[in-house]
Amino acid sequence: MTDTRTACSLVSIALLHYPVYDRNRRVVASAVTNLDLHDIARSARTFGLFRYYVVTPVEEQRILAERIRGHWQNGLGASYNPRRREALELLRVVPELDAALSDLKEKCQVPAKIVVTGARERPGSISCTGLRQLVEDTGQPFLLLFGTGWGLTEELFARADFVLEPIRGADEYNHLSVRSAVAIILDRLLGER
Amino acid sequence: MTDTRTACSLVSIALLHYPVYDRNRRVVASAVTNLDLHDIARSARTFGLFRYYVVTPVEEQRILAERIRGHWQNGLGASYNPRRREALELLRVVPELDAALSDLKEKCQVPAKIVVTGARERPGSISCTGLRQLVEDTGQPFLLLFGTGWGLTEELFARADFVLEPIRGADEYNHLSVRSAVAIILDRLLGER
């Protein structure tokens, strides 16, 4: 696992399992989902991201996530499906957002700009086109935060350098899965144009 | 389940579990995956599709898919999460592609154009931009085919009216999950511009 793609990979993502809302707007730690690891790692690898952080303060959940990663990286899965191994090389399982930011700072020297995503419209949001331009024009690393459960808490929005516009579809319905939202946003930011 | 959105919803998708290749390029029927039903239904609903067909010749798999749909449409799930109910209203479980085409023809009068998707480059493919233009300019229904397993068989490509260009990422790696590929392609075809 060498980091030879540092120079050209300025975007990373973090999937947060805490602090997020549940359906009653209580702040909870959500459970890690197997397909979130795979689907998002494969999207991250496809669009040339630097890192994919899975963030959960629950130790048992980190052990579970590491076990899944280990199966596909070193276990039977590695020879069965090398494409999954390659995708999961980007995965880092960390207990909190600050651990992801520290890891990024260590690799990139400068602190990453925090970009928060969500399904609701918010004043002062940046568009995907605007963020794409920033990524291309600045030499800075960016960390995109995605929430599980019923979305990221307000404290994360307060901490953001940028809030990304939600994905709008045909009408007011925009209840995409986080896996689908990540795929679309990475394509808009980094896909071919 | 009324079809009031017929006029403005010309695009449908079909997720085929047969005929698809397995990793050794044998033609098989793949298993229905719970999250394929949910994620793709939510993407379909977000981008205003007319129908989402799940195609499998295996009766037990169709029963399973219908049971999942029933849980979220009429069972406990319907009141727990109405957004999922609304998404799964687009879902139709059918034994073969022709059943999907017949259903579409019945609703739309004219036959749907078949658009086949895949991860490999093929000569004569249409771009997402090109297909978007066709969808906007013509009054025709389109059915996009997505494969599970290791992809749709050659007979489906031979039957296509259009073959859609694969999604290209940062380099030669493009092993997206079908859930992610559907999300990106629907955004490119029908998302805001």
CSV table of C-alpha atoms in Angstrom, one decimal:
chain,number,residue,atom,x,y,z
A,1,MET,CA,0.0,0.0,0.0
A,2,THR,CA,2.1,2.9,-1.2
A,3,ASP,CA,0.8,6.3,-1.7
A,4,THR,CA,2.1,7.1,-5.1
A,5,ARG,CA,-1.0,8.9,-6.2
A,6,THR,CA,-0.7,11.7,-3.7
A,7,ALA,CA,0.0,14.5,-6.1
A,8,CYS,CA,-3.0,13.9,-8.4
A,9,SER,CA,-5.5,12.7,-5.8
A,10,LEU,CA,-6.7,15.7,-3.8
A,11,VAL,CA,-10.1,14.4,-2.9
A,12,SER,CA,-11.0,12.0,-0.1
A,13,ILE,CA,-14.3,11.0,1.4
A,14,ALA,CA,-15.4,10.0,4.9
A,15,LEU,CA,-18.5,8.0,5.7
A,16,LEU,CA,-19.6,9.0,9.1
A,17,HIS,CA,-21.6,6.6,11.4
A,18,TYR,CA,-21.4,9.2,14.2
A,19,PRO,CA,-22.6,11.9,14.9
A,20,VAL,CA,-25.7,11.3,12.7
A,21,TYR,CA,-29.5,11.7,13.3
A,22,ASP,CA,-31.9,8.8,13.5
A,23,ARG,CA,-35.4,9.0,12.2
A,24,ASN,CA,-36.5,10.8,15.3
A,25,ARG,CA,-33.6,13.3,15.0
A,26,ARG,CA,-31.8,11.9,18.0
A,27,VAL,CA,-28.0,11.8,17.7
A,28,VAL,CA,-26.8,8.2,17.3
A,29,ALA,CA,-24.0,6.0,16.1
A,30,SER,CA,-25.4,4.0,13.1
A,31,ALA,CA,-24.2,0.5,12.2
A,32,VAL,CA,-21.6,-0.2,9.5
A,33,THR,CA,-23.1,-1.8,6.4
A,34,ASN,CA,-21.1,-4.3,4.4
A,35,LEU,CA,-22.1,-2.9,1.0
A,36,ASP,CA,-21.2,0.7,2.0
A,37,LEU,CA,-17.6,-0.5,2.3
A,38,HIS,CA,-17.6,-2.2,-1.0
A,39,ASP,CA,-19.7,0.1,-3.2
A,40,ILE,CA,-18.1,3.3,-1.9
A,41,ALA,CA,-14.6,1.9,-2.1
A,42,ARG,CA,-15.2,0.9,-5.7
A,43,SER,CA,-16.6,4.4,-6.6
A,44,ALA,CA,-13.6,6.0,-4.8
A,45,ARG,CA,-11.1,3.8,-6.7
A,46,THR,CA,-12.9,4.5,-10.0
A,47,PHE,CA,-12.7,8.3,-9.6
A,48,GLY,CA,-9.1,8.3,-8.3
A,49,LEU,CA,-9.7,9.3,-4.7
A,50,PHE,CA,-6.8,9.4,-2.2
A,51,ARG,CA,-8.6,7.9,0.8
A,52,TYR,CA,-12.0,6.5,1.8
A,53,TYR,CA,-12.4,6.8,5.6
A,54,VAL,CA,-15.1,4.9,7.5
A,55,VAL,CA,-15.7,6.7,10.7
A,56,THR,CA,-17.3,5.0,13.8
A,57,PRO,CA,-16.5,5.4,17.5
A,58,VAL,CA,-17.8,1.9,18.2
A,59,GLU,CA,-14.8,-0.4,18.6
A,60,GLU,CA,-16.7,-3.6,17.6
A,61,GLN,CA,-17.9,-1.9,14.4
A,62,ARG,CA,-14.3,-0.9,13.5
A,63,ILE,CA,-13.2,-4.5,14.1
A,64,LEU,CA,-16.0,-5.7,11.8
A,65,ALA,CA,-15.0,-3.2,9.1
A,66,GLU,CA,-11.3,-4.2,9.4
A,67,ARG,CA,-12.3,-7.9,9.2
A,68,ILE,CA,-14.2,-7.3,5.9
A,69,ARG,CA,-11.2,-5.3,4.6
A,70,GLY,CA,-8.8,-8.1,5.6
A,71,HIS,CA,-10.9,-10.8,3.9
A,72,TRP,CA,-10.7,-9.0,0.6
A,73,GLN,CA,-7.2,-7.7,1.0
A,74,ASN,CA,-5.3,-10.7,2.4
A,75,GLY,CA,-7.8,-13.5,2.8
A,76,LEU,CA,-9.6,-15.7,0.3
A,77,GLY,CA,-11.3,-12.7,-1.3
A,78,ALA,CA,-8.0,-11.2,-2.5
A,79,SER,CA,-7.4,-14.0,-5.0
A,80,TYR,CA,-11.1,-14.4,-5.7
A,81,ASN,CA,-11.6,-10.8,-6.7
A,82,PRO,CA,-8.5,-8.6,-7.0
A,83,ARG,CA,-10.6,-5.6,-8.1
A,84,ARG,CA,-12.2,-5.5,-4.7
A,85,ARG,CA,-8.8,-5.7,-3.1
A,86,GLU,CA,-7.6,-2.8,-5.2
A,87,ALA,CA,-10.7,-0.7,-4.2
A,88,LEU,CA,-10.4,-1.5,-0.5
A,89,GLU,CA,-6.8,-0.4,-0.4
A,90,LEU,CA,-8.2,3.1,-0.1
A,91,LEU,CA,-10.2,2.3,3.0
A,92,ARG,CA,-9.1,3.5,6.4
A,93,VAL,CA,-11.3,2.7,9.5
A,94,VAL,CA,-11.0,5.5,12.1
A,95,PRO,CA,-12.8,6.3,15.4
A,96,GLU,CA,-13.5,9.9,14.7
A,97,LEU,CA,-13.4,12.6,12.0
A,98,ASP,CA,-10.3,14.2,13.5
A,99,ALA,CA,-8.3,11.0,13.0
A,100,ALA,CA,-9.1,11.2,9.3
A,101,LEU,CA,-8.1,14.9,9.2
A,102,SER,CA,-4.8,14.1,11.0
A,103,ASP,CA,-4.1,11.3,8.6
A,104,LEU,CA,-4.7,13.5,5.6
A,105,LYS,CA,-2.6,16.3,7.1
A,106,GLU,CA,0.3,13.9,7.6
A,107,LYS,CA,0.1,12.8,4.0
A,108,CYS,CA,-0.6,16.1,2.3
A,109,GLN,CA,1.2,18.5,4.7
A,110,VAL,CA,-1.7,21.1,4.5
A,111,PRO,CA,-5.0,20.7,6.3
A,112,ALA,CA,-7.9,19.4,4.1
A,113,LYS,CA,-10.9,21.6,3.4
A,114,ILE,CA,-14.0,20.0,4.9
A,115,VAL,CA,-17.0,19.7,2.5
A,116,VAL,CA,-20.3,18.6,4.0
A,117,THR,CA,-23.0,16.9,2.0
A,118,GLY,CA,-26.7,16.5,2.7
A,119,ALA,CA,-30.1,16.1,1.1
A,120,ARG,CA,-31.5,19.5,2.3
A,121,GLU,CA,-31.1,22.9,0.6
A,122,ARG,CA,-29.0,25.3,2.6
A,123,PRO,CA,-28.2,28.9,1.9
A,124,GLY,CA,-24.6,29.6,0.8
A,125,SER,CA,-24.0,26.1,-0.6
A,126,ILE,CA,-21.5,25.5,-3.3
A,127,SER,CA,-22.5,23.7,-6.5
A,128,CYS,CA,-20.7,20.6,-7.8
A,129,THR,CA,-19.5,22.7,-10.7
A,130,GLY,CA,-18.1,25.3,-8.4
A,131,LEU,CA,-16.3,22.7,-6.2
A,132,ARG,CA,-15.0,20.9,-9.3
A,133,GLN,CA,-13.4,24.2,-10.3
A,134,LEU,CA,-11.9,24.7,-6.8
A,135,VAL,CA,-10.4,21.2,-6.9
A,136,GLU,CA,-8.9,21.7,-10.3
A,137,ASP,CA,-7.6,25.2,-9.5
A,138,THR,CA,-6.2,24.9,-6.0
A,139,GLY,CA,-3.5,22.6,-4.8
A,140,GLN,CA,-5.5,21.7,-1.7
A,141,PRO,CA,-6.8,18.5,-0.4
A,142,PHE,CA,-10.6,18.2,0.2
A,143,LEU,CA,-12.4,15.8,2.5
A,144,LEU,CA,-16.1,15.2,1.6
A,145,LEU,CA,-18.3,14.1,4.5
A,146,PHE,CA,-21.2,11.8,3.9
A,147,GLY,CA,-23.7,10.8,6.6
A,148,THR,CA,-25.4,7.5,7.3
A,149,GLY,CA,-28.8,7.1,9.1
A,150,TRP,CA,-30.9,10.3,8.7
A,151,GLY,CA,-27.9,12.5,7.9
A,152,LEU,CA,-25.0,14.4,9.4
A,153,THR,CA,-25.7,16.5,12.5
A,154,GLU,CA,-25.7,20.3,12.6
A,155,GLU,CA,-22.3,20.5,14.4
A,156,LEU,CA,-20.7,19.1,11.2
A,157,PHE,CA,-22.3,21.7,9.1
A,158,ALA,CA,-21.1,24.3,11.4
A,159,ARG,CA,-17.5,23.0,11.0
A,160,ALA,CA,-17.6,22.8,7.2
A,161,ASP,CA,-15.5,24.9,5.0
A,162,PHE,CA,-18.1,24.2,2.2
A,163,VAL,CA,-21.6,22.8,2.1
A,164,LEU,CA,-22.3,21.0,-1.1
A,165,GLU,CA,-25.7,21.5,-2.8
A,166,PRO,CA,-28.0,18.5,-2.6
A,167,ILE,CA,-28.6,16.4,-5.7
A,168,ARG,CA,-31.9,17.4,-7.2
A,169,GLY,CA,-33.9,15.0,-9.3
A,170,ALA,CA,-37.2,15.2,-11.1
A,171,ASP,CA,-39.2,16.7,-8.2
A,172,GLU,CA,-38.9,17.1,-4.5
A,173,TYR,CA,-38.1,13.5,-3.9
A,174,ASN,CA,-34.3,13.1,-3.4
A,175,HIS,CA,-34.0,10.1,-1.0
A,176,LEU,CA,-31.0,8.5,-2.6
A,177,SER,CA,-29.0,5.9,-0.8
A,178,VAL,CA,-25.7,7.2,0.5
A,179,ARG,CA,-24.0,4.7,-1.9
A,180,SER,CA,-25.8,6.3,-4.9
A,181,ALA,CA,-25.2,9.9,-3.6
A,182,VAL,CA,-21.5,9.3,-3.3
A,183,ALA,CA,-21.4,7.8,-6.9
A,184,ILE,CA,-23.2,10.8,-8.4
A,185,ILE,CA,-21.2,13.4,-6.6
A,186,LEU,CA,-17.8,11.8,-7.4
A,187,ASP,CA,-18.9,11.6,-11.1
A,188,ARG,CA,-19.9,15.3,-11.0
A,189,LEU,CA,-16.7,16.4,-9.4
A,190,LEU,CA,-14.2,14.1,-11.1
A,191,GLY,CA,-15.9,12.3,-13.9
A,192,GLU,CA,-15.1,12.9,-17.6
A,193,ARG,CA,-16.6,16.1,-19.1
B,1,MET,CA,-50.5,2.7,-8.1
B,2,THR,CA,-51.7,5.1,-10.8
B,3,ASP,CA,-49.5,5.9,-13.8
B,4,THR,CA,-50.1,9.7,-13.9
B,5,ARG,CA,-46.5,10.4,-14.8
B,6,THR,CA,-46.6,8.6,-18.2
B,7,ALA,CA,-46.3,11.7,-20.3
B,8,CYS,CA,-43.1,13.1,-18.8
B,9,SER,CA,-41.4,9.8,-17.9
B,10,LEU,CA,-40.0,8.2,-21.0
B,11,VAL,CA,-37.1,6.4,-19.4
B,12,SER,CA,-37.3,3.0,-17.6
B,13,ILE,CA,-34.7,0.6,-16.5
B,14,ALA,CA,-34.4,-3.2,-16.2
B,15,LEU,CA,-32.0,-5.0,-13.9
B,16,LEU,CA,-31.3,-8.4,-15.5
B,17,HIS,CA,-30.4,-11.4,-13.5
B,18,TYR,CA,-30.4,-13.5,-16.7
B,19,PRO,CA,-28.8,-13.9,-19.1
B,20,VAL,CA,-25.6,-12.6,-17.5
B,21,TYR,CA,-22.0,-13.9,-17.3
B,22,ASP,CA,-20.4,-15.3,-14.2
B,23,ARG,CA,-16.7,-14.7,-13.5
B,24,ASN,CA,-15.8,-17.6,-15.8
B,25,ARG,CA,-18.0,-16.2,-18.7
B,26,ARG,CA,-20.6,-18.9,-18.3
B,27,VAL,CA,-24.2,-17.7,-18.8
B,28,VAL,CA,-26.0,-17.9,-15.5
B,29,ALA,CA,-29.0,-16.6,-13.6
B,30,SER,CA,-27.6,-14.4,-10.7
B,31,ALA,CA,-29.3,-14.0,-7.3
B,32,VAL,CA,-31.5,-11.0,-6.5
B,33,THR,CA,-29.9,-8.7,-4.0
B,34,ASN,CA,-32.0,-6.9,-1.5
B,35,LEU,CA,-30.1,-3.6,-1.8
B,36,ASP,CA,-30.4,-3.7,-5.6
B,37,LEU,CA,-34.1,-3.4,-5.2
B,38,HIS,CA,-33.9,-0.5,-2.7
B,39,ASP,CA,-31.0,1.6,-4.0
B,40,ILE,CA,-32.1,1.4,-7.6
B,41,ALA,CA,-35.7,2.0,-6.9
B,42,ARG,CA,-34.7,5.1,-4.9
B,43,SER,CA,-32.5,6.4,-7.8
B,44,ALA,CA,-35.3,5.6,-10.3
B,45,ARG,CA,-37.8,7.6,-8.2
B,46,THR,CA,-35.4,10.5,-7.7
B,47,PHE,CA,-34.8,10.9,-11.4
B,48,GLY,CA,-38.5,10.5,-12.4
B,49,LEU,CA,-38.3,7.1,-14.2
B,50,PHE,CA,-41.5,5.4,-15.4
B,51,ARG,CA,-40.6,1.8,-14.3
B,52,TYR,CA,-37.9,-0.2,-12.7
B,53,TYR,CA,-38.1,-3.8,-13.9
B,54,VAL,CA,-36.3,-6.6,-12.0
B,55,VAL,CA,-35.9,-9.5,-14.4
B,56,THR,CA,-35.3,-13.1,-13.3
B,57,PRO,CA,-36.5,-16.4,-14.7
B,58,VAL,CA,-36.2,-18.1,-11.3
B,59,GLU,CA,-39.6,-18.2,-9.7
B,60,GLU,CA,-38.3,-18.4,-6.1
B,61,GLN,CA,-36.3,-15.2,-6.7
B,62,ARG,CA,-39.4,-13.4,-8.1
B,63,ILE,CA,-41.3,-14.5,-5.0
B,64,LEU,CA,-38.5,-13.1,-2.8
B,65,ALA,CA,-38.4,-9.8,-4.7
B,66,GLU,CA,-42.2,-9.5,-4.4
B,67,ARG,CA,-42.1,-10.2,-0.7
B,68,ILE,CA,-39.5,-7.4,-0.2
B,69,ARG,CA,-41.7,-5.1,-2.2
B,70,GLY,CA,-44.8,-6.1,-0.3
B,71,HIS,CA,-43.1,-5.5,3.1
B,72,TRP,CA,-42.3,-1.9,2.2
B,73,GLN,CA,-45.5,-1.2,0.2
B,74,ASN,CA,-48.2,-2.8,2.4
B,75,GLY,CA,-46.5,-4.3,5.4
B,76,LEU,CA,-44.8,-2.8,8.5
B,77,GLY,CA,-42.3,-1.0,6.2
B,78,ALA,CA,-44.9,1.2,4.6
B,79,SER,CA,-45.6,3.1,7.7
B,80,TYR,CA,-42.0,2.9,9.0
B,81,ASN,CA,-40.6,4.5,5.9
B,82,PRO,CA,-43.0,5.9,3.3
B,83,ARG,CA,-40.1,7.1,1.1
B,84,ARG,CA,-39.2,3.5,0.4
B,85,ARG,CA,-42.8,2.7,-0.4
B,86,GLU,CA,-42.9,5.5,-2.9
B,87,ALA,CA,-39.7,4.3,-4.6
B,88,LEU,CA,-40.8,0.7,-4.7
B,89,GLU,CA,-44.1,1.6,-6.5
B,90,LEU,CA,-42.0,1.8,-9.7
B,91,LEU,CA,-40.8,-1.8,-9.3
B,92,ARG,CA,-42.1,-4.6,-11.4
B,93,VAL,CA,-40.8,-8.1,-11.1
B,94,VAL,CA,-40.9,-10.0,-14.4
B,95,PRO,CA,-39.6,-13.4,-15.7
B,96,GLU,CA,-37.9,-12.1,-18.9
B,97,LEU,CA,-37.0,-9.0,-20.8
B,98,ASP,CA,-39.9,-9.4,-23.2
B,99,ALA,CA,-42.4,-9.1,-20.4
B,100,ALA,CA,-40.9,-5.7,-19.5
B,101,LEU,CA,-41.1,-4.6,-23.1
B,102,SER,CA,-44.7,-5.8,-23.4
B,103,ASP,CA,-45.7,-3.9,-20.3
B,104,LEU,CA,-44.0,-0.8,-21.6
B,105,LYS,CA,-45.7,-1.1,-25.0
B,106,GLU,CA,-49.1,-1.5,-23.3
B,107,LYS,CA,-48.5,1.8,-21.3
B,108,CYS,CA,-46.8,3.8,-23.9
B,109,GLN,CA,-48.4,2.5,-27.2
B,110,VAL,CA,-45.1,2.6,-29.1
B,111,PRO,CA,-42.3,0.0,-28.5
B,112,ALA,CA,-39.4,1.2,-26.2
B,113,LYS,CA,-35.9,1.6,-27.6
B,114,ILE,CA,-33.5,-0.8,-25.9
B,115,VAL,CA,-30.3,0.8,-24.5
B,116,VAL,CA,-27.7,-1.7,-23.3
B,117,THR,CA,-25.1,-0.6,-20.7
B,118,GLY,CA,-21.8,-2.3,-19.8
B,119,ALA,CA,-18.3,-1.6,-18.5
B,120,ARG,CA,-16.4,-2.3,-21.8
B,121,GLU,CA,-15.7,0.1,-24.6
B,122,ARG,CA,-17.5,-0.9,-27.8
B,123,PRO,CA,-17.5,0.7,-31.3
B,124,GLY,CA,-20.5,2.7,-32.2
B,125,SER,CA,-21.6,3.4,-28.7
B,126,ILE,CA,-23.7,6.5,-27.9
B,127,SER,CA,-22.6,8.9,-25.2
B,128,CYS,CA,-24.8,9.9,-22.2
B,129,THR,CA,-25.0,13.4,-23.7
B,130,GLY,CA,-26.1,12.0,-27.0
B,131,LEU,CA,-28.7,9.8,-25.4
B,132,ARG,CA,-29.9,12.7,-23.2
B,133,GLN,CA,-30.5,14.7,-26.3
B,134,LEU,CA,-32.5,11.8,-27.9
B,135,VAL,CA,-34.6,11.4,-24.8
B,136,GLU,CA,-35.4,15.1,-24.8
B,137,ASP,CA,-36.0,15.4,-28.5
B,138,THR,CA,-38.0,12.3,-29.3
B,139,GLY,CA,-41.3,11.3,-27.9
B,140,GLN,CA,-40.1,7.7,-27.5
B,141,PRO,CA,-39.8,5.5,-24.4
B,142,PHE,CA,-36.4,4.1,-23.7
B,143,LEU,CA,-35.6,1.0,-21.6
B,144,LEU,CA,-32.0,0.9,-20.2
B,145,LEU,CA,-30.7,-2.6,-19.5
B,146,PHE,CA,-28.2,-3.1,-16.6
B,147,GLY,CA,-26.6,-6.5,-15.8
B,148,THR,CA,-25.7,-8.2,-12.6
B,149,GLY,CA,-23.0,-10.7,-12.1
B,150,TRP,CA,-20.1,-10.1,-14.6
B,151,GLY,CA,-22.4,-8.3,-17.1
B,152,LEU,CA,-25.0,-8.7,-19.8
B,153,THR,CA,-24.5,-11.4,-22.5
B,154,GLU,CA,-23.6,-10.7,-26.1
B,155,GLU,CA,-27.1,-11.6,-27.3
B,156,LEU,CA,-28.5,-8.5,-25.4
B,157,PHE,CA,-25.9,-6.3,-27.1
B,158,ALA,CA,-27.0,-7.7,-30.5
B,159,ARG,CA,-30.6,-6.8,-29.7
B,160,ALA,CA,-29.8,-3.3,-28.6
B,161,ASP,CA,-31.0,-0.2,-30.4
B,162,PHE,CA,-28.2,1.7,-28.6
B,163,VAL,CA,-25.2,0.7,-26.6
B,164,LEU,CA,-24.3,3.3,-24.0
B,165,GLU,CA,-20.6,4.3,-23.5
B,166,PRO,CA,-19.1,2.9,-20.3
B,167,ILE,CA,-18.5,5.3,-17.3
B,168,ARG,CA,-14.8,6.2,-17.4
B,169,GLY,CA,-13.1,7.3,-14.2
B,170,ALA,CA,-9.5,8.3,-13.4
B,171,ASP,CA,-7.8,5.5,-15.2
B,172,GLU,CA,-8.6,2.0,-16.6
B,173,TYR,CA,-10.3,0.9,-13.3
B,174,ASN,CA,-14.1,1.1,-13.7
B,175,HIS,CA,-15.5,-1.7,-11.6
B,176,LEU,CA,-18.4,0.2,-10.1
B,177,SER,CA,-21.3,-1.6,-8.5
B,178,VAL,CA,-24.4,-1.8,-10.6
B,179,ARG,CA,-26.1,0.4,-8.0
B,180,SER,CA,-23.5,3.1,-8.5
B,181,ALA,CA,-23.5,2.8,-12.3
B,182,VAL,CA,-27.3,3.2,-12.4
B,183,ALA,CA,-27.1,6.3,-10.2
B,184,ILE,CA,-24.4,7.9,-12.3
B,185,ILE,CA,-26.1,7.2,-15.6
B,186,LEU,CA,-29.5,8.4,-14.5
B,187,ASP,CA,-27.9,11.6,-13.2
B,188,ARG,CA,-26.1,12.1,-16.5
B,189,LEU,CA,-29.3,11.4,-18.5
B,190,LEU,CA,-31.9,13.1,-16.4
B,191,GLY,CA,-30.1,15.1,-13.6
B,192,GLU,CA,-30.1,18.9,-13.5
B,193,ARG,CA,-27.7,20.6,-15.9
